[in-house]
PDB file of C-alpha atoms in Angstrom:
ATOM      1  CA  MET A   1     -89.638  95.024  21.158  1.00  0.00           C
ATOM      2  CA  GLY A   2     -89.331  91.481  20.483  1.00  0.00           C
ATOM      3  CA  LEU A   3     -91.501  90.618  23.430  1.00  0.00           C
ATOM      4  CA  LYS A   4     -93.859  92.832  22.426  1.00  0.00           C
ATOM      5  CA  PHE A   5     -93.749  90.876  19.181  1.00  0.00           C
ATOM      6  CA  ILE A   6     -94.121  87.703  21.008  1.00  0.00           C
ATOM      7  CA  ARG A   7     -97.016  88.906  22.795  1.00  0.00           C
ATOM      8  CA  VAL A   8     -99.058  89.774  19.334  1.00  0.00           C
ATOM      9  CA  LYS A   9     -98.146  86.591  17.625  1.00  0.00           C
ATOM     10  CA  VAL A  10     -99.458  84.807  20.652  1.00  0.00           C
ATOM     11  CA  GLY A  11    -102.831  87.085  20.676  1.00  0.00           C
ATOM     12  CA  LEU A  12    -103.314  86.279  17.477  1.00  0.00           C
ATOM     13  CA  LEU A  13    -102.780  82.437  17.935  1.00  0.00           C
ATOM     14  CA  LEU A  14    -105.519  82.771  20.583  1.00  0.00           C
ATOM     15  CA  ILE A  15    -107.918  84.276  18.361  1.00  0.00           C
ATOM     16  CA  LEU A  16    -107.338  81.613  15.580  1.00  0.00           C
ATOM     17  CA  VAL A  17    -107.739  78.855  18.301  1.00  0.00           C
ATOM     18  CA  SER A  18    -111.077  80.180  19.663  1.00  0.00           C
ATOM     19  CA  LEU A  19    -112.312  80.717  15.982  1.00  0.00           C
ATOM     20  CA  ILE A  20    -111.233  77.267  15.532  1.00  0.00           C
ATOM     21  CA  VAL A  21    -113.116  76.284  18.498  1.00  0.00           C
ATOM     22  CA  LEU A  22    -116.258  77.816  17.606  1.00  0.00           C
ATOM     23  CA  ASP A  23    -116.486  76.187  14.298  1.00  0.00           C
ATOM     24  CA  VAL A  24    -115.854  72.798  15.492  1.00  0.00           C
ATOM     25  CA  SER A  25    -118.623  73.190  18.277  1.00  0.00           C
ATOM     26  CA  GLY A  26    -121.050  74.042  15.655  1.00  0.00           C
ATOM     27  CA  GLN A  27    -122.035  77.696  17.555  1.00  0.00           C
ATOM     28  CA  GLY A  28    -121.221  79.852  14.654  1.00  0.00           C
ATOM     29  CA  LYS A  29    -123.588  81.360  12.597  1.00  0.00           C
ATOM     30  CA  ASN A  30    -124.639  79.731   9.421  1.00  0.00           C
ATOM     31  CA  PRO A  31    -122.712  82.003   6.483  1.00  0.00           C
ATOM     32  CA  TYR A  32    -124.437  80.740   3.737  1.00  0.00           C
ATOM     33  CA  LYS A  33    -127.875  82.612   1.987  1.00  0.00           C
ATOM     34  CA  GLY A  34    -128.505  79.213   0.506  1.00  0.00           C
ATOM     35  CA  THR A  35    -130.908  76.293   1.628  1.00  0.00           C
ATOM     36  CA  PHE A  36    -130.198  72.798   2.133  1.00  0.00           C
ATOM     37  CA  VAL A  37    -132.605  70.262   1.427  1.00  0.00           C
ATOM     38  CA  ILE A  38    -131.987  66.603   3.601  1.00  0.00           C
ATOM     39  CA  SER A  39    -133.210  63.393   2.942  1.00  0.00           C
ATOM     40  CA  GLY A  40    -133.113  60.594   4.723  1.00  0.00           C
ATOM     41  CA  THR A  41    -134.377  58.285   1.965  1.00  0.00           C
ATOM     42  CA  GLY A  42    -132.038  56.408  -0.312  1.00  0.00           C
ATOM     43  CA  SER A  43    -134.358  55.892  -3.233  1.00  0.00           C
ATOM     44  CA  PHE A  44    -135.834  58.542  -5.458  1.00  0.00           C
ATOM     45  CA  ASP A  45    -139.224  57.831  -4.965  1.00  0.00           C
ATOM     46  CA  ASP A  46    -139.343  60.685  -2.139  1.00  0.00           C
ATOM     47  CA  SER A  47    -141.536  62.893  -3.984  1.00  0.00           C
ATOM     48  CA  LEU A  48    -141.504  65.200  -1.516  1.00  0.00           C
ATOM     49  CA  SER A  49    -138.516  66.151  -0.551  1.00  0.00           C
ATOM     50  CA  LEU A  50    -137.589  66.655  -4.664  1.00  0.00           C
ATOM     51  CA  LYS A  51    -140.809  68.886  -4.730  1.00  0.00           C
ATOM     52  CA  ALA A  52    -139.587  70.915  -1.617  1.00  0.00           C
ATOM     53  CA  PHE A  53    -136.413  71.397  -3.617  1.00  0.00           C
ATOM     54  CA  VAL A  54    -137.588  72.500  -6.638  1.00  0.00           C
ATOM     55  CA  ASN A  55    -140.045  75.022  -4.931  1.00  0.00           C
ATOM     56  CA  LEU A  56    -137.005  76.509  -3.208  1.00  0.00           C
ATOM     57  CA  LEU A  57    -135.181  76.982  -6.530  1.00  0.00           C
ATOM     58  CA  LYS A  58    -134.718  80.828  -7.796  1.00  0.00           C
ATOM     59  CA  GLU A  59    -136.289  79.841 -11.150  1.00  0.00           C
ATOM     60  CA  GLY A  60    -138.468  76.799  -9.577  1.00  0.00           C
ATOM     61  CA  SER A  61    -139.450  74.337 -12.666  1.00  0.00           C
ATOM     62  CA  ASN A  62    -137.675  76.593 -15.008  1.00  0.00           C
ATOM     63  CA  SER A  63    -134.430  76.218 -13.392  1.00  0.00           C
ATOM     64  CA  LYS A  64    -131.016  74.397 -14.282  1.00  0.00           C
ATOM     65  CA  ILE A  65    -129.643  72.083 -11.655  1.00  0.00           C
ATOM     66  CA  ILE A  66    -126.637  69.723 -11.310  1.00  0.00           C
ATOM     67  CA  PHE A  67    -126.918  66.056 -10.219  1.00  0.00           C
ATOM     68  CA  ILE A  68    -124.002  64.505  -8.561  1.00  0.00           C
ATOM     69  CA  PRO A  69    -124.493  60.635  -8.653  1.00  0.00           C
ATOM     70  CA  THR A  70    -120.830  59.755  -7.725  1.00  0.00           C
ATOM     71  CA  ALA A  71    -121.690  58.386  -4.407  1.00  0.00           C
ATOM     72  CA  SER A  72    -123.608  55.329  -6.108  1.00  0.00           C
ATOM     73  CA  SER A  73    -122.480  52.046  -8.197  1.00  0.00           C
ATOM     74  CA  GLY A  74    -126.164  51.922  -9.713  1.00  0.00           C
ATOM     75  CA  ILE A  75    -129.161  54.090  -9.598  1.00  0.00           C
ATOM     76  CA  LYS A  76    -132.822  53.073 -10.169  1.00  0.00           C
ATOM     77  CA  LEU A  77    -135.426  55.730 -10.780  1.00  0.00           C
ATOM     78  CA  PRO A  78    -139.043  55.459  -9.687  1.00  0.00           C
ATOM     79  CA  ASN A  79    -140.043  54.460 -13.533  1.00  0.00           C
ATOM     80  CA  GLY A  80    -137.697  51.570 -13.441  1.00  0.00           C
ATOM     81  CA  TYR A  81    -134.460  53.020 -15.420  1.00  0.00           C
ATOM     82  CA  ILE A  82    -131.222  52.231 -13.841  1.00  0.00           C
ATOM     83  CA  PHE A  83    -128.007  54.355 -14.695  1.00  0.00           C
ATOM     84  CA  ILE A  84    -124.893  52.849 -13.831  1.00  0.00           C
ATOM     85  CA  PRO A  85    -122.479  55.993 -13.460  1.00  0.00           C
ATOM     86  CA  PRO A  86    -119.476  55.647 -15.522  1.00  0.00           C
ATOM     87  CA  LYS A  87    -115.886  55.474 -14.408  1.00  0.00           C
ATOM     88  CA  GLY A  88    -114.668  58.065 -17.114  1.00  0.00           C
ATOM     89  CA  ASP A  89    -116.260  60.578 -19.525  1.00  0.00           C
ATOM     90  CA  THR A  90    -119.821  62.022 -18.873  1.00  0.00           C
ATOM     91  CA  THR A  91    -120.210  62.819 -22.306  1.00  0.00           C
ATOM     92  CA  LEU A  92    -121.142  59.301 -22.911  1.00  0.00           C
ATOM     93  CA  GLU A  93    -124.770  59.077 -24.820  1.00  0.00           C
ATOM     94  CA  TYR A  94    -126.698  56.945 -21.978  1.00  0.00           C
ATOM     95  CA  VAL A  95    -125.383  59.710 -19.176  1.00  0.00           C
ATOM     96  CA  ARG A  96    -127.473  62.355 -21.757  1.00  0.00           C
ATOM     97  CA  VAL A  97    -130.744  59.984 -21.686  1.00  0.00           C
ATOM     98  CA  PHE A  98    -130.167  59.754 -17.727  1.00  0.00           C
ATOM     99  CA  GLU A  99    -130.214  63.678 -17.725  1.00  0.00           C
ATOM    100  CA  LYS A 100    -133.512  63.506 -19.650  1.00  0.00           C
ATOM    101  CA  GLU A 101    -134.890  61.153 -17.047  1.00  0.00           C
ATOM    102  CA  LEU A 102    -133.832  63.429 -14.432  1.00  0.00           C
ATOM    103  CA  GLU A 103    -135.859  66.561 -16.037  1.00  0.00           C
ATOM    104  CA  SER A 104    -139.206  64.053 -16.031  1.00  0.00           C
ATOM    105  CA  LEU A 105    -138.370  62.846 -12.325  1.00  0.00           C
ATOM    106  CA  PHE A 106    -137.069  66.767 -10.860  1.00  0.00           C
ATOM    107  CA  ARG A 107    -140.033  68.211 -13.197  1.00  0.00           C
ATOM    108  CA  VAL A 108    -136.932  70.889 -14.060  1.00  0.00           C
ATOM    109  CA  ARG A 109    -135.854  72.381 -17.455  1.00  0.00           C
ATOM    110  CA  LYS A 110    -132.283  71.738 -17.516  1.00  0.00           C
ATOM    111  CA  VAL A 111    -130.047  68.935 -15.522  1.00  0.00           C
ATOM    112  CA  THR A 112    -126.889  68.535 -15.962  1.00  0.00           C
ATOM    113  CA  VAL A 113    -125.097  65.305 -14.661  1.00  0.00           C
ATOM    114  CA  LEU A 114    -121.837  66.126 -12.962  1.00  0.00           C
ATOM    115  CA  HIS A 115    -119.677  62.838 -12.069  1.00  0.00           C
ATOM    116  CA  THR A 116    -116.276  61.911 -11.754  1.00  0.00           C
ATOM    117  CA  ARG A 117    -114.205  59.159  -9.709  1.00  0.00           C
ATOM    118  CA  ASP A 118    -110.603  61.432 -10.580  1.00  0.00           C
ATOM    119  CA  LYS A 119    -109.748  64.211  -7.978  1.00  0.00           C
ATOM    120  CA  LYS A 120    -107.503  65.826 -10.454  1.00  0.00           C
ATOM    121  CA  ILE A 121    -110.292  66.393 -12.692  1.00  0.00           C
ATOM    122  CA  ALA A 122    -112.962  67.583 -10.086  1.00  0.00           C
ATOM    123  CA  SER A 123    -110.047  69.990  -9.195  1.00  0.00           C
ATOM    124  CA  SER A 124    -110.433  71.467 -12.705  1.00  0.00           C
ATOM    125  CA  LYS A 125    -112.467  74.849 -13.601  1.00  0.00           C
ATOM    126  CA  ALA A 126    -113.953  72.985 -16.759  1.00  0.00           C
ATOM    127  CA  PHE A 127    -115.448  70.045 -14.710  1.00  0.00           C
ATOM    128  CA  SER A 128    -116.523  72.598 -11.954  1.00  0.00           C
ATOM    129  CA  ASP A 129    -117.975  75.418 -14.038  1.00  0.00           C
ATOM    130  CA  PRO A 130    -121.576  74.223 -14.709  1.00  0.00           C
ATOM    131  CA  ILE A 131    -122.249  74.869 -11.180  1.00  0.00           C
ATOM    132  CA  LYS A 132    -121.374  78.675 -11.738  1.00  0.00           C
ATOM    133  CA  SER A 133    -124.984  78.731 -13.992  1.00  0.00           C
ATOM    134  CA  ALA A 134    -127.120  76.334 -11.762  1.00  0.00           C
ATOM    135  CA  ASP A 135    -129.360  77.491  -9.500  1.00  0.00           C
ATOM    136  CA  GLY A 136    -129.235  74.196  -7.118  1.00  0.00           C
ATOM    137  CA  VAL A 137    -127.591  70.605  -7.224  1.00  0.00           C
ATOM    138  CA  TRP A 138    -128.926  67.663  -6.276  1.00  0.00           C
ATOM    139  CA  ILE A 139    -126.391  64.897  -4.177  1.00  0.00           C
ATOM    140  CA  GLY A 140    -127.356  61.252  -4.692  1.00  0.00           C
ATOM    141  CA  SER A 141    -127.182  57.932  -2.336  1.00  0.00           C
ATOM    142  CA  GLY A 142    -124.794  55.206  -1.967  1.00  0.00           C
ATOM    143  CA  ASN A 143    -121.624  55.635  -0.089  1.00  0.00           C
ATOM    144  CA  ALA A 144    -120.358  58.890   1.158  1.00  0.00           C
ATOM    145  CA  GLY A 145    -116.869  58.081   1.051  1.00  0.00           C
ATOM    146  CA  ARG A 146    -116.853  58.110  -2.475  1.00  0.00           C
ATOM    147  CA  LEU A 147    -118.139  61.622  -2.753  1.00  0.00           C
ATOM    148  CA  ALA A 148    -115.240  62.425  -0.559  1.00  0.00           C
ATOM    149  CA  ASP A 149    -112.698  60.644  -2.174  1.00  0.00           C
ATOM    150  CA  ALA A 150    -113.366  62.536  -5.500  1.00  0.00           C
ATOM    151  CA  TYR A 151    -114.581  65.765  -4.451  1.00  0.00           C
ATOM    152  CA  LEU A 152    -113.235  66.930  -0.931  1.00  0.00           C
ATOM    153  CA  GLY A 153    -111.086  69.854  -1.139  1.00  0.00           C
ATOM    154  CA  THR A 154    -111.403  70.488  -5.043  1.00  0.00           C
ATOM    155  CA  GLU A 155    -112.714  73.156  -7.255  1.00  0.00           C
ATOM    156  CA  THR A 156    -115.878  71.564  -7.402  1.00  0.00           C
ATOM    157  CA  GLN A 157    -116.239  71.955  -3.354  1.00  0.00           C
ATOM    158  CA  THR A 158    -115.579  75.301  -3.509  1.00  0.00           C
ATOM    159  CA  GLU A 159    -118.113  75.721  -6.266  1.00  0.00           C
ATOM    160  CA  LEU A 160    -120.510  74.532  -4.546  1.00  0.00           C
ATOM    161  CA  GLU A 161    -119.665  76.502  -1.267  1.00  0.00           C
ATOM    162  CA  GLN A 162    -120.510  79.476  -4.044  1.00  0.00           C
ATOM    163  CA  LEU A 163    -123.719  78.239  -4.372  1.00  0.00           C
ATOM    164  CA  LEU A 164    -124.980  78.424  -0.921  1.00  0.00           C
ATOM    165  CA  THR A 165    -122.999  81.695  -0.657  1.00  0.00           C
ATOM    166  CA  ARG A 166    -125.216  83.190  -3.760  1.00  0.00           C
ATOM    167  CA  GLY A 167    -128.301  81.765  -2.459  1.00  0.00           C
ATOM    168  CA  GLY A 168    -128.407  78.658  -4.217  1.00  0.00           C
ATOM    169  CA  VAL A 169    -130.064  75.376  -3.246  1.00  0.00           C
ATOM    170  CA  ILE A 170    -128.411  71.999  -2.331  1.00  0.00           C
ATOM    171  CA  GLY A 171    -130.503  68.867  -1.868  1.00  0.00           C
ATOM    172  CA  GLY A 172    -128.655  65.479  -0.686  1.00  0.00           C
ATOM    173  CA  ASN A 173    -130.649  62.024   0.295  1.00  0.00           C
ATOM    174  CA  SER A 174    -128.605  59.435   1.737  1.00  0.00           C
ATOM    175  CA  ALA A 175    -125.208  59.374   1.005  1.00  0.00           C
ATOM    176  CA  GLY A 176    -125.684  62.867  -0.181  1.00  0.00           C
ATOM    177  CA  ALA A 177    -127.474  64.021   3.243  1.00  0.00           C
ATOM    178  CA  ILE A 178    -124.318  62.633   5.131  1.00  0.00           C
ATOM    179  CA  ILE A 179    -121.631  64.507   3.045  1.00  0.00           C
ATOM    180  CA  LEU A 180    -123.261  68.028   3.661  1.00  0.00           C
ATOM    181  CA  GLY A 181    -121.967  67.850   7.374  1.00  0.00           C
ATOM    182  CA  SER A 182    -118.980  68.369   8.835  1.00  0.00           C
ATOM    183  CA  TYR A 183    -118.176  64.278  10.018  1.00  0.00           C
ATOM    184  CA  VAL A 184    -119.091  61.334   7.626  1.00  0.00           C
ATOM    185  CA  VAL A 185    -120.581  58.075   9.252  1.00  0.00           C
ATOM    186  CA  ARG A 186    -119.822  54.887   6.923  1.00  0.00           C
ATOM    187  CA  GLY A 187    -117.416  56.579   4.798  1.00  0.00           C
ATOM    188  CA  TRP A 188    -114.952  53.927   4.026  1.00  0.00           C
ATOM    189  CA  THR A 189    -116.223  52.237   1.062  1.00  0.00           C
ATOM    190  CA  GLU A 190    -114.751  48.649   1.453  1.00  0.00           C
ATOM    191  CA  LYS A 191    -116.750  47.743   4.814  1.00  0.00           C
ATOM    192  CA  PRO A 192    -119.480  49.440   6.650  1.00  0.00           C
ATOM    193  CA  MET A 193    -117.527  50.613   9.529  1.00  0.00           C
ATOM    194  CA  LEU A 194    -119.497  53.295  10.994  1.00  0.00           C
ATOM    195  CA  MET A 195    -116.689  55.328  12.270  1.00  0.00           C
ATOM    196  CA  ALA A 196    -113.265  55.148   9.758  1.00  0.00           C
ATOM    197  CA  LYS A 197    -110.323  57.291  11.011  1.00  0.00           C
ATOM    198  CA  GLY A 198    -108.785  59.244   7.475  1.00  0.00           C
ATOM    199  CA  HIS A 199    -112.622  58.566   5.645  1.00  0.00           C
ATOM    200  CA  ASP A 200    -114.788  60.745   8.308  1.00  0.00           C
ATOM    201  CA  LYS A 201    -114.548  63.878   6.847  1.00  0.00           C
ATOM    202  CA  GLY A 202    -117.130  65.806   5.030  1.00  0.00           C
ATOM    203  CA  PHE A 203    -117.756  69.065   3.049  1.00  0.00           C
ATOM    204  CA  GLY A 204    -118.790  70.771   6.534  1.00  0.00           C
ATOM    205  CA  PHE A 205    -121.463  72.997   4.853  1.00  0.00           C
ATOM    206  CA  LEU A 206    -123.063  71.874   8.107  1.00  0.00           C
ATOM    207  CA  LYS A 207    -120.861  72.809  10.814  1.00  0.00           C
ATOM    208  CA  ALA A 208    -120.089  70.447  13.513  1.00  0.00           C
ATOM    209  CA  ILE A 209    -122.742  68.041  12.642  1.00  0.00           C
ATOM    210  CA  ALA A 210    -123.219  64.238  11.524  1.00  0.00           C
ATOM    211  CA  VAL A 211    -126.019  62.857   9.644  1.00  0.00           C
ATOM    212  CA  ASN A 212    -127.457  59.593  10.071  1.00  0.00           C
ATOM    213  CA  PRO A 213    -129.990  58.240   7.330  1.00  0.00           C
ATOM    214  CA  HIS A 214    -132.323  55.246   7.357  1.00  0.00           C
ATOM    215  CA  LEU A 215    -132.414  55.676  10.953  1.00  0.00           C
ATOM    216  CA  ILE A 216    -135.633  53.517  11.985  1.00  0.00           C
ATOM    217  CA  THR A 217    -135.913  51.652   8.916  1.00  0.00           C
ATOM    218  CA  ALA A 218    -132.478  50.268   9.114  1.00  0.00           C
ATOM    219  CA  LYS A 219    -132.309  50.244  13.069  1.00  0.00           C
ATOM    220  CA  ARG A 220    -129.809  52.602  13.381  1.00  0.00           C
ATOM    221  CA  GLU A 221    -130.823  54.665  16.798  1.00  0.00           C
ATOM    222  CA  TYR A 222    -128.242  53.703  18.370  1.00  0.00           C
ATOM    223  CA  GLU A 223    -125.495  54.404  16.168  1.00  0.00           C
ATOM    224  CA  LEU A 224    -124.634  58.251  16.675  1.00  0.00           C
ATOM    225  CA  ILE A 225    -124.438  57.800  20.423  1.00  0.00           C
ATOM    226  CA  SER A 226    -121.036  55.928  20.047  1.00  0.00           C
ATOM    227  CA  VAL A 227    -120.339  58.949  17.371  1.00  0.00           C
ATOM    228  CA  LEU A 228    -120.726  61.502  19.978  1.00  0.00           C
ATOM    229  CA  HIS A 229    -119.190  59.427  22.830  1.00  0.00           C
ATOM    230  CA  GLN A 230    -115.984  59.773  20.672  1.00  0.00           C
ATOM    231  CA  PHE A 231    -116.966  63.260  19.444  1.00  0.00           C
ATOM    232  CA  PRO A 232    -118.869  65.201  21.836  1.00  0.00           C
ATOM    233  CA  LYS A 233    -118.759  68.516  20.370  1.00  0.00           C
ATOM    234  CA  LEU A 234    -120.860  67.620  16.955  1.00  0.00           C
ATOM    235  CA  LEU A 235    -124.200  67.256  17.130  1.00  0.00           C
ATOM    236  CA  GLY A 236    -125.790  64.355  15.817  1.00  0.00           C
ATOM    237  CA  ILE A 237    -129.075  64.219  13.247  1.00  0.00           C
ATOM    238  CA  GLY A 238    -130.443  60.453  12.753  1.00  0.00           C
ATOM    239  CA  ILE A 239    -133.008  61.247   9.835  1.00  0.00           C
ATOM    240  CA  ASP A 240    -135.438  58.110   8.645  1.00  0.00           C
ATOM    241  CA  ASP A 241    -136.807  57.502   5.279  1.00  0.00           C
ATOM    242  CA  TYR A 242    -139.152  59.560   3.866  1.00  0.00           C
ATOM    243  CA  THR A 243    -138.474  62.259   6.311  1.00  0.00           C
ATOM    244  CA  THR A 244    -136.279  65.541   5.074  1.00  0.00           C
ATOM    245  CA  LEU A 245    -134.950  68.294   6.570  1.00  0.00           C
ATOM    246  CA  ILE A 246    -135.359  71.997   5.327  1.00  0.00           C
ATOM    247  CA  VAL A 247    -132.326  73.984   6.652  1.00  0.00           C
ATOM    248  CA  LYS A 248    -132.348  77.970   6.413  1.00  0.00           C
ATOM    249  CA  ASP A 249    -129.934  80.438   7.938  1.00  0.00           C
ATOM    250  CA  ASN A 250    -129.705  78.756  11.481  1.00  0.00           C
ATOM    251  CA  VAL A 251    -133.020  76.586  11.888  1.00  0.00           C
ATOM    252  CA  PHE A 252    -134.478  73.559   9.966  1.00  0.00           C
ATOM    253  CA  GLU A 253    -137.893  72.358  10.101  1.00  0.00           C
ATOM    254  CA  VAL A 254    -138.737  68.313   9.531  1.00  0.00           C
ATOM    255  CA  ILE A 255    -141.195  67.465   6.477  1.00  0.00           C
ATOM    256  CA  GLY A 256    -142.384  64.084   5.549  1.00  0.00           C
ATOM    257  CA  LYS A 257    -143.820  60.931   7.099  1.00  0.00           C
ATOM    258  CA  SER A 258    -141.483  59.595   9.677  1.00  0.00           C
ATOM    259  CA  LYS A 259    -139.513  61.133  12.533  1.00  0.00           C
ATOM    260  CA  VAL A 260    -135.797  62.823  13.157  1.00  0.00           C
ATOM    261  CA  ALA A 261    -133.566  62.024  16.067  1.00  0.00           C
ATOM    262  CA  ILE A 262    -131.279  64.685  18.040  1.00  0.00           C
ATOM    263  CA  TYR A 263    -128.030  63.367  19.796  1.00  0.00           C
ATOM    264  CA  ASP A 264    -126.190  65.760  21.723  1.00  0.00           C
ATOM    265  CA  ASN A 265    -124.220  63.608  24.084  1.00  0.00           C
ATOM    266  CA  LYS A 266    -126.829  64.384  26.942  1.00  0.00           C
ATOM    267  CA  LYS A 267    -129.409  61.825  28.106  1.00  0.00           C
ATOM    268  CA  TYR A 268    -132.825  62.301  28.000  1.00  0.00           C
ATOM    269  CA  GLY A 269    -134.663  59.612  30.427  1.00  0.00           C
ATOM    270  CA  ASP A 270    -133.316  56.752  29.476  1.00  0.00           C
ATOM    271  CA  LYS A 271    -132.400  57.397  26.439  1.00  0.00           C
ATOM    272  CA  TRP A 272    -129.275  59.482  24.680  1.00  0.00           C
ATOM    273  CA  TYR A 273    -131.190  61.060  22.125  1.00  0.00           C
ATOM    274  CA  TYR A 274    -135.029  62.183  21.814  1.00  0.00           C
ATOM    275  CA  TRP A 275    -137.661  62.887  18.815  1.00  0.00           C
ATOM    276  CA  LEU A 276    -138.528  65.602  16.220  1.00  0.00           C
ATOM    277  CA  GLU A 277    -141.793  65.214  14.115  1.00  0.00           C
ATOM    278  CA  PRO A 278    -142.632  66.529  10.913  1.00  0.00           C
ATOM    279  CA  GLY A 279    -143.725  70.526  11.452  1.00  0.00           C
ATOM    280  CA  ASN A 280    -141.129  70.359  14.446  1.00  0.00           C
ATOM    281  CA  ARG A 281    -138.296  73.421  13.916  1.00  0.00           C
ATOM    282  CA  PHE A 282    -134.577  73.072  15.564  1.00  0.00           C
ATOM    283  CA  ASP A 283    -132.248  75.795  16.332  1.00  0.00           C
ATOM    284  CA  LEU A 284    -128.851  74.921  15.154  1.00  0.00           C
ATOM    285  CA  ILE A 285    -126.920  77.531  17.450  1.00  0.00           C
ATOM    286  CA  LYS A 286    -128.801  77.057  20.680  1.00  0.00           C
ATOM    287  CA  ARG A 287    -129.411  73.151  19.708  1.00  0.00           C
ATOM    288  CA  GLN A 288    -132.675  73.132  20.947  1.00  0.00           C
ATOM    289  CA  LYS A 289    -136.037  72.672  19.815  1.00  0.00           C
ATOM    290  CA  ILE A 290    -138.226  75.679  19.194  1.00  0.00           C
ATOM    291  CA  GLU A 291    -141.232  75.367  21.013  1.00  0.00           C
TER     292      GLU A 291
END
C-alpha cells in the first residue's frame, strides 16, 4: 500500500513538472480571451497603437479604461502636458486633470489612473477594484522594474489577468510592453543592466517571452542574443519604435512603420535573429512566421 502511494505521488509530481516545463517553454495554449497591444515606442505620439487599442475595446470610444503610469518618473503627452506620478494618494486634483488629458489622447469616455509604489496598497481590493469595471488597461513607459516592484504577485496583477480572461484588452508601451512577458530586461531601476537576477520576472501573461522595445532606434539588436543564450527556452521579441504587435489567442500581427526581430536561440545566416515586417503574422505556439 505504501509503495503504491509513493508511485501515485511520483506520478503526480511528474505531471506537475511536465506542466511547469510546458509553461516555461511557451508551447502551451494562451488561456486568455483578451487581446494585447504591445508597442515598442516610449512616447505617447504613436497614434497607431493607441487607435488599435481603442478599436479593440468592447465599447470602442465609449469604453472605460485604466491607465497605469507607475513605470515612469515623468510622462510628457504629445500636447506638452507633463505628469509626474505621485508617491502617494492618486486622488490629488492634478491626477484628475491628467485623466482628462488622457481621455482626450485615447479618445475614450473615461480614464482612471491607477498608481501606487506600495505593494501593500496594490494588494488591496479597494485599489484594484476599478479594473473589474474597465474594458481595457494601458500600462505606460518608464522602467519595468518599478512595475514589478509595485504589482507583481498582488491583487492588481490578479485583476489584470481576470480582465484578459473575460476578453478585455491590455496595452503597453516600452516598460509597459516588457512587463507583460515572463522575463524582464532592464528590470533593475538603479542601473541600466540588461539582466538583473531578482529583477527579471514579469507578469507572465505572454508565456516564456522576453520583449525588448526601441530595438533599432536604441541599437539593441544584439541584446536578446545574450538573454536567449542564458535562457534558451525563452522567445525573444524585439520591437522597434512606432511598431506594434496585436496579440490574439496564439498569433500576433505586426503593424506600424518599422520592424520586429525574432530571437529563438537559432542562427539565421550570420545573425541570431530574423525580421518581421508590418503585415506579417507569427504563430506563438509553433514559434514561426505564418506564411
